[in-house]
Amino acid sequence: MGCKEHDFAAPSLSDYLKQLLQEKGLERSRVVRMADLNETFGYQIFTGSRNPSRNKVLQIAFAMALSMKETNRALTAAGVSVLNCKDRRDAIIIFCIDRGCSLQKVNDELTASLVEHLASLDRDESYRVERVLKLSDVETTELVYFEGSGGGSLGPFVRKCINASVQIGGAYERLFAAQRAGRRFEHLPRIVDCRRMGDELDVVMEYVEGETLEALVGRLGATPDYARGLYPVLCKAVGELHAGFAAAGEPGYR
């Protein structure tokens, strides 16, 4: 019996992505940037030294404008589940793939769907806490998943429960309002929900995969060379935030 194509071992994710880059005439650095991935983490995905989550594979798929078939093949190569039209979140993603939407459009559609659903639910009962990331007298930061009524889940997200009576956390409300008004921030996480309940401010934002600054400093050391490389990136992020609020006409940001 002759060998058929499906008899051969499926390629790894990194091999398949390299094949797609060549076939579509794309540059890896541009795809990583368009996928909104950390440059180092994106490089590691394409070289096969890091295993991405399902969400990261989907980000790459939209950045490369993959078809439904190509997207599912990439998901399979990554060892995660393919898109399922019966899942509400996946249905939105499939809809966006079919219409050639950008990654930003997908995020907007998913955020709008989540915000709409949250408005009809008791939010606190809709989140499952995976682990606590930070705990202090005025703030609790958790890694959470949004649990749908049909058994599906979205996430992970970062949820901050802040004691608003000590006058902190107001920047999250302004950032949330700016993002909902259409303002985009390259260096800041997207906030999907922000609300006050008495003296508590609850903020839910996207989870950005990668090492924390504390972990990076611990691994690389607090050296002058590392500080010189890091400082411009931090300044760029702060400058973007300042410019965003100034463009919105907020007092004190002129």
GROMACS .gro file of C-alpha atoms in nm:
model
  254
    1MET     CA    1   0.000   0.000   0.000
    2GLY     CA    2   0.140   0.337  -0.094
    3CYS     CA    3   0.205   0.599   0.170
    4LYS     CA    4  -0.050   0.875   0.205
    5GLU     CA    5   0.018   1.227   0.328
    6HIS     CA    6  -0.153   1.168   0.662
    7ASP     CA    7   0.064   0.865   0.731
    8PHE     CA    8   0.365   1.088   0.793
    9ALA     CA    9   0.429   1.244   1.131
   10ALA     CA   10   0.270   1.586   1.162
   11PRO     CA   11   0.521   1.874   1.173
   12SER     CA   12   0.597   2.054   1.494
   13LEU     CA   13   0.444   2.396   1.548
   14SER     CA   14   0.775   2.572   1.486
   15ASP     CA   15   0.829   2.379   1.161
   16TYR     CA   16   0.476   2.453   1.045
   17LEU     CA   17   0.510   2.824   1.125
   18LYS     CA   18   0.837   2.841   0.934
   19GLN     CA   19   0.665   2.670   0.639
   20LEU     CA   20   0.384   2.926   0.650
   21LEU     CA   21   0.630   3.215   0.667
   22GLN     CA   22   0.798   3.091   0.350
   23GLU     CA   23   0.472   3.017   0.166
   24LYS     CA   24   0.320   3.357   0.249
   25GLY     CA   25   0.639   3.560   0.213
   26LEU     CA   26   0.615   3.693   0.569
   27GLU     CA   27   0.887   3.815   0.805
   28ARG     CA   28   0.897   3.654   1.148
   29SER     CA   29   0.969   3.982   1.328
   30ARG     CA   30   0.667   4.149   1.168
   31VAL     CA   31   0.439   3.855   1.254
   32VAL     CA   32   0.554   3.863   1.616
   33ARG     CA   33   0.486   4.235   1.633
   34MET     CA   34   0.146   4.204   1.463
   35ALA     CA   35   0.057   3.919   1.701
   36ASP     CA   36   0.121   4.154   1.994
   37LEU     CA   37   0.380   3.917   2.141
   38ASN     CA   38   0.688   3.993   2.343
   39GLU     CA   39   0.980   3.985   2.096
   40THR     CA   40   1.180   3.727   2.292
   41PHE     CA   41   0.881   3.505   2.361
   42GLY     CA   42   0.773   3.523   1.996
   43TYR     CA   43   1.122   3.425   1.880
   44GLN     CA   44   1.118   3.127   2.117
   45ILE     CA   45   0.783   3.009   1.977
   46PHE     CA   46   0.914   3.016   1.620
   47THR     CA   47   1.235   2.833   1.715
   48GLY     CA   48   1.047   2.572   1.917
   49SER     CA   49   1.211   2.648   2.253
   50ARG     CA   50   0.882   2.762   2.412
   51ASN     CA   51   0.538   2.605   2.397
   52PRO     CA   52   0.271   2.873   2.348
   53SER     CA   53  -0.078   2.869   2.493
   54ARG     CA   54  -0.382   2.827   2.270
   55ASN     CA   55  -0.445   3.203   2.282
   56LYS     CA   56  -0.092   3.282   2.163
   57VAL     CA   57  -0.127   3.042   1.869
   58LEU     CA   58  -0.450   3.218   1.773
   59GLN     CA   59  -0.278   3.557   1.796
   60ILE     CA   60  -0.014   3.431   1.553
   61ALA     CA   61  -0.284   3.290   1.326
   62PHE     CA   62  -0.453   3.628   1.293
   63ALA     CA   63  -0.121   3.806   1.249
   64MET     CA   64  -0.044   3.571   0.957
   65ALA     CA   65  -0.402   3.590   0.821
   66LEU     CA   66  -0.434   3.211   0.830
   67SER     CA   67  -0.735   3.029   0.697
   68MET     CA   68  -0.959   2.818   0.919
   69LYS     CA   69  -0.782   2.502   0.803
   70GLU     CA   70  -0.436   2.650   0.863
   71THR     CA   71  -0.538   2.782   1.206
   72ASN     CA   72  -0.668   2.444   1.320
   73ARG     CA   73  -0.356   2.276   1.187
   74ALA     CA   74  -0.141   2.518   1.390
   75LEU     CA   75  -0.351   2.452   1.701
   76THR     CA   76  -0.314   2.078   1.652
   77ALA     CA   77   0.063   2.114   1.607
   78ALA     CA   78   0.072   2.305   1.937
   79GLY     CA   79  -0.110   2.020   2.111
   80VAL     CA   80  -0.421   2.223   2.196
   81SER     CA   81  -0.784   2.194   2.093
   82VAL     CA   82  -0.905   2.309   1.751
   83LEU     CA   83  -1.176   2.570   1.712
   84ASN     CA   84  -1.526   2.454   1.800
   85CYS     CA   85  -1.824   2.647   1.662
   86LYS     CA   86  -2.039   2.531   1.957
   87ASP     CA   87  -1.819   2.729   2.197
   88ARG     CA   88  -1.927   3.094   2.217
   89ARG     CA   89  -1.574   3.234   2.222
   90ASP     CA   90  -1.456   3.006   1.942
   91ALA     CA   91  -1.762   3.098   1.735
   92ILE     CA   92  -1.659   3.465   1.750
   93ILE     CA   93  -1.303   3.371   1.648
   94ILE     CA   94  -1.430   3.159   1.357
   95PHE     CA   95  -1.652   3.446   1.246
   96CYS     CA   96  -1.350   3.680   1.247
   97ILE     CA   97  -1.130   3.431   1.059
   98ASP     CA   98  -1.393   3.390   0.787
   99ARG     CA   99  -1.406   3.769   0.741
  100GLY     CA  100  -1.032   3.829   0.754
  101CYS     CA  101  -1.050   4.046   1.066
  102SER     CA  102  -0.739   4.188   1.231
  103LEU     CA  103  -0.623   4.075   1.574
  104GLN     CA  104  -0.743   4.407   1.721
  105LYS     CA  105  -1.090   4.350   1.574
  106VAL     CA  106  -1.098   4.002   1.726
  107ASN     CA  107  -1.001   4.140   2.067
  108ASP     CA  108  -1.270   4.407   2.035
  109GLU     CA  109  -1.533   4.147   1.947
  110LEU     CA  110  -1.433   3.917   2.233
  111THR     CA  111  -1.417   4.204   2.481
  112ALA     CA  112  -1.758   4.334   2.375
  113SER     CA  113  -1.904   3.984   2.410
  114LEU     CA  114  -1.755   3.943   2.757
  115VAL     CA  115  -1.863   4.287   2.876
  116GLU     CA  116  -2.214   4.225   2.747
  117HIS     CA  117  -2.232   3.892   2.925
  118LEU     CA  118  -2.087   4.033   3.247
  119ALA     CA  119  -2.356   4.299   3.251
  120SER     CA  120  -2.622   4.030   3.289
  121LEU     CA  121  -2.445   3.827   3.557
  122ASP     CA  122  -2.326   3.844   3.913
  123ARG     CA  123  -1.962   3.895   3.818
  124ASP     CA  124  -1.808   3.761   4.139
  125GLU     CA  125  -1.972   3.423   4.083
  126SER     CA  126  -1.850   3.412   3.723
  127TYR     CA  127  -1.477   3.398   3.799
  128ARG     CA  128  -1.273   3.100   3.911
  129VAL     CA  129  -0.956   3.194   4.097
  130GLU     CA  130  -0.658   2.994   3.972
  131ARG     CA  131  -0.405   3.145   4.213
  132VAL     CA  132  -0.324   3.460   4.408
  133LEU     CA  133  -0.045   3.664   4.250
  134LYS     CA  134  -0.017   3.940   4.509
  135LEU     CA  135  -0.167   4.011   4.849
  136SER     CA  136  -0.135   4.333   5.051
  137ASP     CA  137  -0.339   4.541   5.293
  138VAL     CA  138  -0.495   4.743   5.008
  139GLU     CA  139  -0.492   4.510   4.708
  140THR     CA  140  -0.542   4.146   4.608
  141THR     CA  141  -0.426   4.039   4.262
  142GLU     CA  142  -0.546   3.705   4.127
  143LEU     CA  143  -0.514   3.494   3.814
  144VAL     CA  144  -0.873   3.408   3.718
  145TYR     CA  145  -1.084   3.242   3.451
  146PHE     CA  146  -1.429   3.356   3.346
  147GLU     CA  147  -1.667   3.060   3.365
  148GLY     CA  148  -1.958   3.059   3.121
  149SER     CA  149  -2.298   2.917   3.204
  150GLY     CA  150  -2.255   2.649   2.936
  151GLY     CA  151  -1.937   2.510   3.088
  152GLY     CA  152  -1.688   2.695   2.869
  153SER     CA  153  -1.431   2.935   3.006
  154LEU     CA  154  -1.236   3.242   2.897
  155GLY     CA  155  -0.897   3.341   3.022
  156PRO     CA  156  -0.673   3.363   3.193
  157PHE     CA  157  -0.727   3.718   3.316
  158VAL     CA  158  -0.573   3.920   3.597
  159ARG     CA  159  -0.822   4.052   3.853
  160LYS     CA  160  -0.732   4.325   4.101
  161CYS     CA  161  -0.953   4.392   4.403
  162ILE     CA  162  -0.843   4.733   4.533
  163ASN     CA  163  -0.943   4.919   4.847
  164ALA     CA  164  -1.063   5.238   4.680
  165SER     CA  165  -1.104   5.419   5.011
  166VAL     CA  166  -0.727   5.478   5.019
  167GLN     CA  167  -0.754   5.672   4.691
  168ILE     CA  168  -0.564   5.433   4.464
  169GLY     CA  169  -0.671   5.263   4.144
  170GLY     CA  170  -0.830   5.563   3.972
  171ALA     CA  171  -0.589   5.530   3.679
  172TYR     CA  172  -0.748   5.196   3.592
  173GLU     CA  173  -1.088   5.363   3.555
  174ARG     CA  174  -0.945   5.631   3.327
  175LEU     CA  175  -0.754   5.373   3.124
  176PHE     CA  176  -1.068   5.158   3.090
  177ALA     CA  177  -1.269   5.457   2.970
  178ALA     CA  178  -0.997   5.550   2.719
  179GLN     CA  179  -0.978   5.197   2.580
  180ARG     CA  180  -1.355   5.171   2.546
  181ALA     CA  181  -1.349   5.501   2.358
  182GLY     CA  182  -1.112   5.345   2.104
  183ARG     CA  183  -0.771   5.443   2.240
  184ARG     CA  184  -0.503   5.174   2.189
  185PHE     CA  185  -0.198   5.131   2.412
  186GLU     CA  186   0.083   4.913   2.279
  187HIS     CA  187   0.259   4.871   2.613
  188LEU     CA  188  -0.040   4.836   2.846
  189PRO     CA  189  -0.274   4.542   2.906
  190ARG     CA  190  -0.630   4.563   2.780
  191ILE     CA  191  -0.886   4.612   3.059
  192VAL     CA  192  -1.206   4.413   3.004
  193ASP     CA  193  -1.400   4.515   3.314
  194CYS     CA  194  -1.370   4.787   3.577
  195ARG     CA  195  -1.634   4.862   3.842
  196ARG     CA  196  -1.678   4.995   4.193
  197MET     CA  197  -1.875   4.823   4.466
  198GLY     CA  198  -1.873   5.038   4.778
  199ASP     CA  199  -1.513   5.095   4.877
  200GLU     CA  200  -1.381   4.820   4.648
  201LEU     CA  201  -1.260   4.870   4.292
  202ASP     CA  202  -1.253   4.551   4.082
  203VAL     CA  203  -1.038   4.554   3.769
  204VAL     CA  204  -1.015   4.264   3.522
  205MET     CA  205  -0.749   4.281   3.252
  206GLU     CA  206  -0.580   4.056   3.001
  207TYR     CA  207  -0.304   3.830   3.129
  208VAL     CA  208   0.028   3.904   2.960
  209GLU     CA  209   0.237   3.589   2.937
  210GLY     CA  210   0.606   3.613   3.025
  211GLU     CA  211   0.842   3.686   3.311
  212THR     CA  212   0.774   3.964   3.557
  213LEU     CA  213   1.023   4.245   3.603
  214GLU     CA  214   1.111   4.102   3.944
  215ALA     CA  215   1.183   3.761   3.791
  216LEU     CA  216   1.391   3.912   3.510
  217VAL     CA  217   1.603   4.114   3.752
  218GLY     CA  218   1.644   3.806   3.970
  219ARG     CA  219   1.761   3.598   3.675
  220LEU     CA  220   1.974   3.856   3.493
  221GLY     CA  221   2.087   4.062   3.790
  222ALA     CA  222   2.041   4.431   3.865
  223THR     CA  223   2.331   4.535   3.648
  224PRO     CA  224   2.386   4.881   3.491
  225ASP     CA  225   2.377   4.725   3.143
  226TYR     CA  226   2.036   4.569   3.205
  227ALA     CA  227   1.905   4.894   3.353
  228ARG     CA  228   2.022   5.088   3.048
  229GLY     CA  229   1.836   4.845   2.823
  230LEU     CA  230   1.520   4.841   3.032
  231TYR     CA  231   1.485   5.209   3.111
  232PRO     CA  232   1.398   5.327   2.756
  233VAL     CA  233   1.122   5.063   2.731
  234LEU     CA  234   0.969   5.175   3.062
  235CYS     CA  235   0.992   5.540   2.957
  236LYS     CA  236   0.819   5.460   2.629
  237ALA     CA  237   0.533   5.288   2.812
  238VAL     CA  238   0.491   5.576   3.058
  239GLY     CA  239   0.510   5.827   2.773
  240GLU     CA  240   0.241   5.640   2.582
  241LEU     CA  241   0.011   5.645   2.886
  242HIS     CA  242   0.076   6.017   2.944
  243ALA     CA  243   0.012   6.099   2.578
  244GLY     CA  244  -0.307   5.894   2.577
  245PHE     CA  245  -0.457   6.083   2.869
  246ALA     CA  246  -0.339   6.414   2.725
  247ALA     CA  247  -0.513   6.334   2.396
  248ALA     CA  248  -0.830   6.261   2.592
  249GLY     CA  249  -0.811   6.612   2.739
  250GLU     CA  250  -0.770   6.506   3.102
  251PRO     CA  251  -0.650   6.780   3.338
  252GLY     CA  252  -0.287   6.753   3.441
  253TYR     CA  253  -0.183   6.577   3.120
  254ARG     CA  254  -0.108   6.873   2.897
   0.00000   0.00000   0.00000
